[in-house]
XYZ file of C-alpha atoms in Angstrom:
552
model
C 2.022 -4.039 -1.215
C -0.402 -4.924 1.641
C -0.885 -1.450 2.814
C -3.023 1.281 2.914
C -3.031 4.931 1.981
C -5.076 7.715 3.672
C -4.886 11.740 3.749
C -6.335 12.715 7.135
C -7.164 15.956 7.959
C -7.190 17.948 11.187
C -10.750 19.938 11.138
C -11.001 23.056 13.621
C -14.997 21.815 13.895
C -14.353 18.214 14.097
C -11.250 17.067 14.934
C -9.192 14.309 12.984
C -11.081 13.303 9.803
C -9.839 10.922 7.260
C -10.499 12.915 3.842
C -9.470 9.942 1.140
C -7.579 6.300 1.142
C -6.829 3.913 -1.390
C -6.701 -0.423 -0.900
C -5.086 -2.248 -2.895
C -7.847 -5.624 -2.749
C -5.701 -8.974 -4.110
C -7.281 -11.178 -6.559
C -9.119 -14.331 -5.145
C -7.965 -17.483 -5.588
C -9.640 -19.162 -8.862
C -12.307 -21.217 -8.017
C -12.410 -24.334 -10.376
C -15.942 -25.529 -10.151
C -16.754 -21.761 -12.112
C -16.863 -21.981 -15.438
C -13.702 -20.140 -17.364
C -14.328 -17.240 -19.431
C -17.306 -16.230 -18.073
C -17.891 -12.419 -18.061
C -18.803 -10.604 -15.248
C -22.248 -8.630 -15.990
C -21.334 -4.867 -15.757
C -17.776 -5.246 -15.698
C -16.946 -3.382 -18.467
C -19.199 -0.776 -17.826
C -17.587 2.715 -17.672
C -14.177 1.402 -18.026
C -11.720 3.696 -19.086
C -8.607 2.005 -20.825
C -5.487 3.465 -19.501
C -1.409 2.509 -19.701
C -1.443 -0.381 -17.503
C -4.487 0.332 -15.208
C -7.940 0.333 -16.180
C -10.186 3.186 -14.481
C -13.433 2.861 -13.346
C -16.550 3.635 -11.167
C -16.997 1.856 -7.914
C -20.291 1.045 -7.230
C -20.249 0.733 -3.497
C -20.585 4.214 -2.169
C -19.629 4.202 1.386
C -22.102 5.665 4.123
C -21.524 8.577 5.750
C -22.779 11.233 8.570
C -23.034 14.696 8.726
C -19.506 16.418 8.052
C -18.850 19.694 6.925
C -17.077 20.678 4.061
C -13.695 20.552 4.947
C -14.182 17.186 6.798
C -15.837 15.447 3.058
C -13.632 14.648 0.148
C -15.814 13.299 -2.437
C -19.346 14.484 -2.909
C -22.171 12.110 -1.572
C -23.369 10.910 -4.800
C -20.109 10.064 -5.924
C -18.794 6.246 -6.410
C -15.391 6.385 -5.308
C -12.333 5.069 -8.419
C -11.141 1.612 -8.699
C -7.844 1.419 -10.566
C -6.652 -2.296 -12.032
C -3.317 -3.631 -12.287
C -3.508 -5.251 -15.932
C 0.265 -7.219 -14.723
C -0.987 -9.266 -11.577
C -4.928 -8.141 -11.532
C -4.785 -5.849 -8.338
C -7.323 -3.809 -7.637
C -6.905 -0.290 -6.079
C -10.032 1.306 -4.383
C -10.164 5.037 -3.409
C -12.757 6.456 -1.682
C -13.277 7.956 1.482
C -13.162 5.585 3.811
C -12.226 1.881 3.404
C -14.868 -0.896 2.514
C -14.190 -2.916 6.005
C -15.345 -1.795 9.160
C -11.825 -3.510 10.504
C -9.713 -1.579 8.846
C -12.262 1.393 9.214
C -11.227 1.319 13.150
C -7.448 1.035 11.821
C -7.173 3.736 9.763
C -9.708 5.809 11.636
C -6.962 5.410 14.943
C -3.633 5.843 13.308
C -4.977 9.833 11.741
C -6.252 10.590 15.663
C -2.976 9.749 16.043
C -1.257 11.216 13.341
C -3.168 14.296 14.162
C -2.235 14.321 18.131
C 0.349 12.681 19.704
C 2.822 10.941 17.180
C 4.140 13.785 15.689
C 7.987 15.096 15.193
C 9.235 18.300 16.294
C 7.901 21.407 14.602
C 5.007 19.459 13.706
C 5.889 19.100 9.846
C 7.356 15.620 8.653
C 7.284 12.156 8.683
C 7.236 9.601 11.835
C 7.042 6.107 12.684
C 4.883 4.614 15.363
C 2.213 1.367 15.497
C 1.820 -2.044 17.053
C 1.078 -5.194 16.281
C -2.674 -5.206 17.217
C -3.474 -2.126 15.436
C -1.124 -2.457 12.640
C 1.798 0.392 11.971
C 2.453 3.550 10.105
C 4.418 5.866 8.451
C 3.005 9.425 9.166
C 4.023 12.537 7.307
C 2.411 15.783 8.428
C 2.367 18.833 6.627
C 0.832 22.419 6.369
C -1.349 24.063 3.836
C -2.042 27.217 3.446
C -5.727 28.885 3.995
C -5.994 32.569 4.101
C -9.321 31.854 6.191
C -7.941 29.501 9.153
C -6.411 30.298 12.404
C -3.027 30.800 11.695
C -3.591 31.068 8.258
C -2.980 27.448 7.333
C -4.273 23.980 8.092
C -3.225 20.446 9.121
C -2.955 17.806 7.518
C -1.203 13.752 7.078
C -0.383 11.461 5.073
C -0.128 7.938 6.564
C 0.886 4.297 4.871
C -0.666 2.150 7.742
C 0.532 -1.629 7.070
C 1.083 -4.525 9.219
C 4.551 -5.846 8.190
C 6.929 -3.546 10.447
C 9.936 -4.576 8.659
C 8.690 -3.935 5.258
C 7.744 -0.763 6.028
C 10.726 0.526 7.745
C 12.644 -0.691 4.859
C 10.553 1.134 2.569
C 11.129 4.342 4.563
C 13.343 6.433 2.048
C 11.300 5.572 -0.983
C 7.957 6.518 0.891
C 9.567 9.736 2.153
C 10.888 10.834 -1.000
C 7.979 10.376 -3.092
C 5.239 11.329 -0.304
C 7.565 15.028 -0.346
C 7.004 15.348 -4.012
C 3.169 14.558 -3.762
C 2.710 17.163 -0.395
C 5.258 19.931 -2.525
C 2.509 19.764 -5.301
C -0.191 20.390 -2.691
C 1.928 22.776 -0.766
C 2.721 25.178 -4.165
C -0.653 24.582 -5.469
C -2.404 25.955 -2.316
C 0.153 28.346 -2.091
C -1.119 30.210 -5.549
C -4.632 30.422 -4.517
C -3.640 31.808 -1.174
C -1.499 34.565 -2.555
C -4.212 35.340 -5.253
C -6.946 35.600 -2.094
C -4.607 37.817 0.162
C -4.486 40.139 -3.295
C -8.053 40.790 -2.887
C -8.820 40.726 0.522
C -5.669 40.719 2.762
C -7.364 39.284 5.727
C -4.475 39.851 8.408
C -4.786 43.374 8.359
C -8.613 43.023 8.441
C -8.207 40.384 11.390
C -6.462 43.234 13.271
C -8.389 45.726 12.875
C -11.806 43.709 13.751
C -13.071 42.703 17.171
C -11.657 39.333 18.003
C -14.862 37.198 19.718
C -13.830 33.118 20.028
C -17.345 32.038 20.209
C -18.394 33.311 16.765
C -14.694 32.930 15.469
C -16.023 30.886 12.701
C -18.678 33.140 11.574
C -16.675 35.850 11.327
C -14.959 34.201 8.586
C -18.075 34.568 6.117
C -19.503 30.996 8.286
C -16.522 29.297 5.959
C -14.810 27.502 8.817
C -13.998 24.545 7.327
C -12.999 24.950 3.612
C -12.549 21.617 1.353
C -9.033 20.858 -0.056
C -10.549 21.154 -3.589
C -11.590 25.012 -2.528
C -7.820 25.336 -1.090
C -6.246 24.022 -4.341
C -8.390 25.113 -6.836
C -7.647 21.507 -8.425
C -10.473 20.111 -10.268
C -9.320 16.748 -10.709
C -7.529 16.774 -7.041
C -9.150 13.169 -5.715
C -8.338 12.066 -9.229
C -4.744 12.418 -9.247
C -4.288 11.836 -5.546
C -5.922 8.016 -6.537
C -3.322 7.799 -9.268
C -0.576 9.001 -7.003
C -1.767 6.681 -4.129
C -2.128 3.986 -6.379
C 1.306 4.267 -7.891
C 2.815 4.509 -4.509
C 1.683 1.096 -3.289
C 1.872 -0.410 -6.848
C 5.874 0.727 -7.418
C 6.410 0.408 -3.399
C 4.942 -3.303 -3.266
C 7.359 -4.124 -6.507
C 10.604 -2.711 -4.936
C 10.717 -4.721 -2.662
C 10.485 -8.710 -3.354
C 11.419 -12.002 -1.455
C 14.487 -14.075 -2.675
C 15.679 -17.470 -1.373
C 19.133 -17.502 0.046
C 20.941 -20.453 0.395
C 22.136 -20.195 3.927
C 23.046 -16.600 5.526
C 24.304 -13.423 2.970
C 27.287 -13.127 2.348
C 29.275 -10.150 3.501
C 29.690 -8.341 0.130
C 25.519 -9.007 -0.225
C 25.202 -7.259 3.379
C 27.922 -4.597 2.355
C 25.930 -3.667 -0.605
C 22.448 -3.675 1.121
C 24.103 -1.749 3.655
C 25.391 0.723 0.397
C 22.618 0.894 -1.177
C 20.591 2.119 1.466
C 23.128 4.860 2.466
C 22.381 5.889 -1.005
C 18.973 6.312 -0.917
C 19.009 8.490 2.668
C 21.379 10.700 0.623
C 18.848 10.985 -2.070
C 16.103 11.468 0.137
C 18.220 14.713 1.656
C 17.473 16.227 -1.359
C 14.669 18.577 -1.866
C 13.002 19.230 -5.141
C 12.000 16.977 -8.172
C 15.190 18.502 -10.225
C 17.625 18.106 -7.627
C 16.521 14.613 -6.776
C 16.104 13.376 -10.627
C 20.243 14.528 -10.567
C 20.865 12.789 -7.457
C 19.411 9.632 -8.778
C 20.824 9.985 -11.478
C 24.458 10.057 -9.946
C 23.476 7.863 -7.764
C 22.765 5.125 -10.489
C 25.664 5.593 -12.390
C 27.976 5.005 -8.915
C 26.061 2.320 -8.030
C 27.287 0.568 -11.533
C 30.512 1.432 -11.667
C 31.409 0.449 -7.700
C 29.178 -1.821 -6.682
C 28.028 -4.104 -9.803
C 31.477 -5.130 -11.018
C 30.646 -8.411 -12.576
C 31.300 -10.229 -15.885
C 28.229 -8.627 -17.218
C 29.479 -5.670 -16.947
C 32.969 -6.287 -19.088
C 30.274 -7.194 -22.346
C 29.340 -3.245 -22.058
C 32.881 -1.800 -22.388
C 34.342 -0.904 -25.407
C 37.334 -3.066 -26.485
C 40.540 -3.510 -25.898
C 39.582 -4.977 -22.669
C 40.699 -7.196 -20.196
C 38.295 -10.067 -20.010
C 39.275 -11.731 -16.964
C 42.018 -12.312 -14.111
C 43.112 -15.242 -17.019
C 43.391 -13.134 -19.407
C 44.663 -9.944 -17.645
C 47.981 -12.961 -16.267
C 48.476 -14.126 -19.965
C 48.534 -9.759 -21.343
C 50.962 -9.677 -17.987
C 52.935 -13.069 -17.552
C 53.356 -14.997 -14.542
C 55.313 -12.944 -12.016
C 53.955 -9.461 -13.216
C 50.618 -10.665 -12.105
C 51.495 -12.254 -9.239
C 53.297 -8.243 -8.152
C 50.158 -6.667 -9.405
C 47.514 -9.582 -7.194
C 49.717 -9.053 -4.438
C 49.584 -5.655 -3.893
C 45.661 -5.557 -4.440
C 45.192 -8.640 -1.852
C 47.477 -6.358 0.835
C 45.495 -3.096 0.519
C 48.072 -1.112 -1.317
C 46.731 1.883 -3.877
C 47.251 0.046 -7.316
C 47.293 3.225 -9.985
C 46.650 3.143 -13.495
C 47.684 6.089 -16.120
C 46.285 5.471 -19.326
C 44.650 7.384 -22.232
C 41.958 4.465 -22.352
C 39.285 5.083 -19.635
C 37.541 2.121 -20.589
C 40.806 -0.143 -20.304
C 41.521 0.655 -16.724
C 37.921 0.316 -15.931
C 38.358 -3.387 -17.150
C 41.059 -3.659 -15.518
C 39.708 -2.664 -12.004
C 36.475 -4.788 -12.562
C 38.629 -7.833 -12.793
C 40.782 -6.848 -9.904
C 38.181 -6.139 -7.569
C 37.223 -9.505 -7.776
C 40.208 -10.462 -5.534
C 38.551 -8.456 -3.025
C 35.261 -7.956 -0.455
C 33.107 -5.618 -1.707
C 33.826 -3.596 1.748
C 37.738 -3.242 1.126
C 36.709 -1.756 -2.954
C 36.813 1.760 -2.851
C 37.300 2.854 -6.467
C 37.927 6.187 -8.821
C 37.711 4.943 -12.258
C 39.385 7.775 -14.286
C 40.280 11.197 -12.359
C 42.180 14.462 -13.748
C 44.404 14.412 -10.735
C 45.494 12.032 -7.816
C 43.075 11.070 -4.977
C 45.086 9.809 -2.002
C 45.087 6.563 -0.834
C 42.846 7.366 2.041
C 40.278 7.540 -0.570
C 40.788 4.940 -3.126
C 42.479 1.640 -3.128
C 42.002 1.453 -7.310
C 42.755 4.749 -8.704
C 42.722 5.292 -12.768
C 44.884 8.530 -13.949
C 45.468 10.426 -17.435
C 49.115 9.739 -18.858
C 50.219 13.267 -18.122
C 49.296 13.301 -14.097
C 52.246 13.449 -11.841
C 52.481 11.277 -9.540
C 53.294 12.869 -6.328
C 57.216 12.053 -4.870
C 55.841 10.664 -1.492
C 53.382 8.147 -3.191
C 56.214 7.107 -5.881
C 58.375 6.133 -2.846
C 56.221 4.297 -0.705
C 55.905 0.640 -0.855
C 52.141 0.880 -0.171
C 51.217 2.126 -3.887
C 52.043 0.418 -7.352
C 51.892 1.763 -10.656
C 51.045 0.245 -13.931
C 51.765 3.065 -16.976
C 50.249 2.282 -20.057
C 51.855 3.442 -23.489
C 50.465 2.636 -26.942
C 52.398 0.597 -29.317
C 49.940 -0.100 -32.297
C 47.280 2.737 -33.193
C 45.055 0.287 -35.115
C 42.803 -0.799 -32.250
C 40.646 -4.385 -32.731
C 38.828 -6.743 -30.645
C 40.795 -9.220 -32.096
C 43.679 -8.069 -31.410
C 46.012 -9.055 -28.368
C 46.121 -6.202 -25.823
C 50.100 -7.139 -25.680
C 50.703 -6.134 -29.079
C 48.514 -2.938 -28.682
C 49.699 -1.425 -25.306
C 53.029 -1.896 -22.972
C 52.293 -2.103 -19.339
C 55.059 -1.090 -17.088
C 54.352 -1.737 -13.012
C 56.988 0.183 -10.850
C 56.611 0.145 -7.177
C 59.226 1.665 -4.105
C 57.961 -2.082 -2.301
C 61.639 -4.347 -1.864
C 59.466 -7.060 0.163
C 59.140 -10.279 -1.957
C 55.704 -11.618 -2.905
C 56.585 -14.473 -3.995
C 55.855 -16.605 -0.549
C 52.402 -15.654 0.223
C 49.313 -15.259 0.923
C 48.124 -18.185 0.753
C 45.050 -17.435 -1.043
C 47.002 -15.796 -4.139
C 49.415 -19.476 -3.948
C 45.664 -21.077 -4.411
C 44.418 -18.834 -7.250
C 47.924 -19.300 -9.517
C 47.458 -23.050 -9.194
C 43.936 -22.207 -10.783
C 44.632 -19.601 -13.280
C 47.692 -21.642 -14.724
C 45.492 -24.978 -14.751
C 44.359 -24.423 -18.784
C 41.780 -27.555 -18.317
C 39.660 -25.303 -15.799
C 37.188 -23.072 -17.555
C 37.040 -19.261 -16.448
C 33.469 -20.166 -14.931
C 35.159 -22.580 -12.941
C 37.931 -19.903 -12.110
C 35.319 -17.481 -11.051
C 34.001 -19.831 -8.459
C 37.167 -21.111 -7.172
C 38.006 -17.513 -6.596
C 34.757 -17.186 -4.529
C 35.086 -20.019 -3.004
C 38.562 -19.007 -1.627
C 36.883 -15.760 -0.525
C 34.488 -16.810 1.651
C 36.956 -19.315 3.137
C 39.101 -16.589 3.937
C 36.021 -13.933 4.829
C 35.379 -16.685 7.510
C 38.764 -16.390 8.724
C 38.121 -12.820 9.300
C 35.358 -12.890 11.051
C 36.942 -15.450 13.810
C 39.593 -13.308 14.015
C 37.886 -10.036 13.966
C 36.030 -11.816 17.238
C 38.798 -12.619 18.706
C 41.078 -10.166 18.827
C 39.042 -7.309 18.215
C 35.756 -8.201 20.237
C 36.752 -10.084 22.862
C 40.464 -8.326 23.584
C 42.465 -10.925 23.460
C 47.103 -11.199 23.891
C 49.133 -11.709 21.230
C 50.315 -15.271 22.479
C 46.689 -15.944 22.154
C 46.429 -14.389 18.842
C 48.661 -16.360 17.633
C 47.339 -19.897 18.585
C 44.070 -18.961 16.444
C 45.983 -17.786 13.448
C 47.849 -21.243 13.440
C 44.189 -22.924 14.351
C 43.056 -20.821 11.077
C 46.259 -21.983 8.702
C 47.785 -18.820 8.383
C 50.382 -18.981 10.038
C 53.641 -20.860 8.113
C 55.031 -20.117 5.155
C 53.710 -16.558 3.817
C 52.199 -16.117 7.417
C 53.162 -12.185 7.363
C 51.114 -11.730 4.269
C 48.236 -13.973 5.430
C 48.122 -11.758 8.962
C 48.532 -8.732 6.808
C 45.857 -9.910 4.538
C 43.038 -10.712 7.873
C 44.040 -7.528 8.845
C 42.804 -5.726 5.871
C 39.999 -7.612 5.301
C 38.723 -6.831 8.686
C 37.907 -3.240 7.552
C 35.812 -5.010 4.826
C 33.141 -6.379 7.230
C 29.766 -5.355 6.953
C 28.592 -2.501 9.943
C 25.549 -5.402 10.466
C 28.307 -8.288 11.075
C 30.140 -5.387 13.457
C 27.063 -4.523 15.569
C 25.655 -8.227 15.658
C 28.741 -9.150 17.442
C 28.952 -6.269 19.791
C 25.443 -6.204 20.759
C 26.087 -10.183 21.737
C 29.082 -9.280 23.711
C 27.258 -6.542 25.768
C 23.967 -9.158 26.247
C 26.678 -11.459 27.619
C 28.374 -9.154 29.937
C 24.921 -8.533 31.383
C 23.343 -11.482 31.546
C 25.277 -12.751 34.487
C 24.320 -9.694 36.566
C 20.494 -10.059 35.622
C-alpha cells in the first residue's frame, strides 16, 4: 500500500510532534547492465530471520533538534527498524520521522492537523480530511492516561496519510477496526501503570490541596512535564511492536485491496455484493473488543458463504445426496414439476423446503438462486421455525414445523416436503429413488405461458447436446438480458414518472409484452427491488443534475 503510518503526539511544551512512522519503500526496477547475484556488502549484517519479514537495523539515523522527552520516540543513538517483505521485497522503515524531506512537510502537516482542527466531536475517534496537493488521511485520535498531565491524560493520533482518496476511503472499516485494537492495547496498558501510580501517590487530592501557579505548572510536577510513551506504558519493546503493527497494517491493507480487469461495467449482482460486503464490514467494525469482533467475523464469514457465494464450487463441499444443477434438479423433478417450482422462484413467491437433510435443501437453494439477481436472494438455509416471507424468499424447515394456515393458503408461497424412501444413502444413487418430493401450493394461476425467460431456459435444459457449462451461461446470459430490461424500466416508470399508456409502449419496445406478458411485467417488477442502491442513486442524482441544469 502506498501509504504512510505515523503516531503524532500533542506535547503541552511543544505542540504537535510526530513520535514514530513507518514507509513502506518499493523495490527498484532491476537494472540489467548490474551484474546478477551480486551481494550487497553489509546486507546481511544484523539481520534477524523472522516469519515472512526479515528485521533489521537501519543505518540512516535521522537528524533531529532539541525535544523533550515526551516529544522523542527513539533514543538519539538509535537506527530506526527496517522490516522486509520476503513475498514481493518491500521494505518497511520505522523511525521517527520519514527519510524525505517531501513527505517530512506531509506528514509533519496532516498531525498539526490531526492535533487541531480536523477532529470529530468529543475529540476521540477517527476522521477523514486531505487534498490533493498535500495528500489525505485517515486520523484517529485517542486519549491516554498520565497521572502527571493536565487533566490527567494526554493526546494523541494515529494517521494513514496516502494520496489515493478512493483507496483509502475504501479501506476505511479495515483501518478503523484494526487501528481500535492497536490504541485499546495502548489505552489498557497505560491504564495499569496509571492506576499503580495513583496507589502511591494519588495526585488529585495532592493537586487540590497545593497552590495552583500556571507559570511553574510544569515544575510542580517533579519538572516531568512531558513524559515519553515508553514511561506511560511501561512497554519495553513499545516502538518494536508498534513497527510490527504498522508494518502489518500497510502490508495486509495494501493486499486487501487489488485491481481486476472488468470487461465492460459490473454487473448488478457484482455491485450488489460489493455493496453487501461492505455493509458487513461497518457492522463488524460496530463491534468493540478483540473477542466480540473475532465472533462477528466469524459470523460474518460463514453468511457471506452461504448467501452470497452460491456457485458450483460450492455444491463440491456439500455432503451428498445433492442436487447438482438446475439439469439435474428437472430430471429428480420432471418437466412440469420444475417448471411450477422455476416459476414461482422467477415471480418472488417464498419457495419452502421441509426436510431432515440440511445439506439437501441447501443444494437445492444454491441451484435455485441461480434463476435470480443476487439483490432479489434473501435466504434461511435451515430454521427451527418459519420466518415470514418478508424475510426470506428461500426458506429451509425441519419435517415437523407447521406451516402456518395463512401461508398454506396463499398463492404467493410453495412447498416442496421431502420424505425418505430408501435409508441407504449413496452418491451414486438417484435422489428419486432416495427421497419423494411433493410441491403443494394454494396458486390456481397457470405457469405454463410465461415468462419468457423460464420458456428460454426449458428449451436449454431439455436440449441434452448442450453441456451444463453451456447451461450455466445461457442462464446468465438470459439474466443480464432481462437485468437490462429492468433497468429501462425501472427509469422509466419509476425515475422519470411516467402513465401507464406510456408504460406500456416500452414494455412492448422491451418484448414483454405478448404471450406470458403478465408474468414478464410481474417478473420486471420484482426484479426492480433487486437493483443495486449504486444503480438507484446514479440515476437519481442524474435526474436532479438535469432538473437543474436548465435553471443554472
Amino acid at each position: 500500500m502506498n501509504a504512510l503510518v505515523a503516531l503524532c503526539h500533542f506535547c503541552e511544551l511543544h505542540g504537535p510532534r510526530t513520535l514514530f512512522c513507518t514507509e513502506a519503500l518499493h523495490p527498484p526496477s532491476p537494472d540489467p547492465s548490474s551484474q546478477v547475484g551480486t551481494p550487497v556488502p553489509g546486507d546481511r549484517d544484523g539481520d534477524r530471520e523472522g516469519e515472512g519479514l526479515t528485521m533489521k537495523a537501519n543505518s540512516s539515523a535521522t537528524q533531529r533538534g532539541e525535544m523533550c522527552e515526551g516529544c522523542r520516540s527513539l533514543p538519539a543513538s538509535h537506527p530506526g527498524f527496517v522490516s522486509i517483505d520476503d513475498e514481493t521485497g518491500i521494505r518497511f522503515l520505522s523511525h521517527q520521522h520519514p527519510r524525505q524531506s517531501q513527505l517530512f512537510s506531509v506528514v509533519r502537516q496532516a498531525c498539526v492537523r490531526s492535533l487541531s482542527c480536523e477532529v470529530c466531536p468529543g475529540r476521540e475517534g477517527p476522521i477523514f480530511f486531505g487534498d490533493e496537493q498535500h495528500g489525505f488521511v485517515f486520523s484517529h485520535t485517542f486519549f491516554i492516561k498520565d497521572s502527571l498531565a493536565r487533566g490527567f491524560q494526554r493526546w494523541y493520533s494515529i494517521v494513514v496519510v496516502a494520496m489515493d482518496r478512493i483507496y483509502l476511503i475504501n479501506s476505511w472499516p479495515f483501518l478503523l477496526r484494526h487501528l481500535k485494537l492497536t490504541i485499546q492495547s495502548l489505552q489498557s496498558t497505560a491504564l495499569k501503570v496509571f492506576d499503580s501510580e495513583q496507589g502511591v501517590c494519588p495526585q488529585r487530592a495532592l493537586r487540590m490541596n497545593s497552590v495552583f501557579s500556571p507559570a511553574v505548572f510544569p515544575h510542580q510536577r517533579s519538572g516531568n512535564a512531558a513524559r515519553s510513551l515508553t514511561s506511560l506504558t511501561q512497554h519495553p519493546n513499545l516502538w518494536a511492536s508498534l513497527h510490527c503493527s504498522f508494518s502489518w497494517l500497510l502490508k495486509a491493507c495494501g493486499s486487501r485491496l487489488t485491481e481486476k480487469l472488468l470487461e465492460g461495467a459490473p454487473t448488478e449482482d457484482t455491485l450488489v455484493l460489493i455493496e453487501r460486503q461492505t455493509e458487513e464490514e461497518e457492522e463488524m467494525s460496530c463491534w468493540e473488543g478483540a473477542e466480540g469482533f473475532k465472533s462477528q467475523l466469524h459470523q460474518s464469514e460463514n453468511k457471506m458463504g452461504l448467501d452470497f457465494l452460491c456457485d458450483a464450487s460450492k455444491l463440491d463441499e456439500l455432503p451428498c445426496p445433492k442436487f447438482r444443477s438446475l439439469r439435474h434438479l428437472r430430471q429428480v423433478f420432471g418437466a412440469n414439476d420444475f417448471r411450477q417450482l422455476a416459476w414461482h422462484v422467477l415471480m418472488g413467491n417464498q419457495v419452502i423446503w421441509r426436510s431432515a437433510d440440511p445439506g439437501l435443501i441447501h443444494s437445492a437453494f444454491t441451484v435455485l438462486k441461480s434463476l435470480l439477481p443476487v439483490g432479489c436472494v434473501r435466504s434461511v438455509p435451515y430454521s427451527p421455525q418459519y420466518e415470514e416471507a418478508y424475510k426470506c424468499n428461500f426458506l429451509g424447515l425441519s419435517p415437523d414445523v407447521p406451516i402456518p394456515a395463512h401461508v398454506s393458503s396463499s398463492e404467493f408461497s410453495v412447498l416442496v416436503d421431502v420424505t425418505v424412501r430408501s435409508c441407504q444413502v449413496s452418491c451414486e444413487d438417484d435422489i428419486s429413488r432416495l427421497y419423494q418430493f411433493t410441491i403443494s401450493s394454494a396458486n390456481t394461476q397457470p405457469t405454463d405461458r410465461g415468462p419468457t425467460l423460464l420458456n428460454k431456459l426449458e428449451v436449454a435444459l431439455s436440449n441434452e447436446n448442450l453441456s451444463v457449462d453451456v447451461v450455466s451461461h445461457c442462464l446468465l446470459c438470459l439474466k443480464e438480458e432481462w437485468m437490462n430490461k429492468v433497468k429501462v424500466l425501472f427509469k422509466f416508470s419509476k425515475v422519470d414518472g411516467r402513465g401507464r399508456e406510456d408504460t406500456q409502449k416500452v414494455l412492448a419496445l422491451l418484448g414483454a409484452t405478448g404471450p406470458g406478458e403478465e408474468e414478464n411485467v410481474r417478473l420486471l417488477k420484482y426484479w426492480m427491488t433487486g437493483l443495486s442502491k449504486t444503480y438507484k442513486g446514479h440515476l437519481m442524482t442524474a435526474v436532479r443534475g438535469g432538473e437543474r441544469s436548465p435553471s443554472q
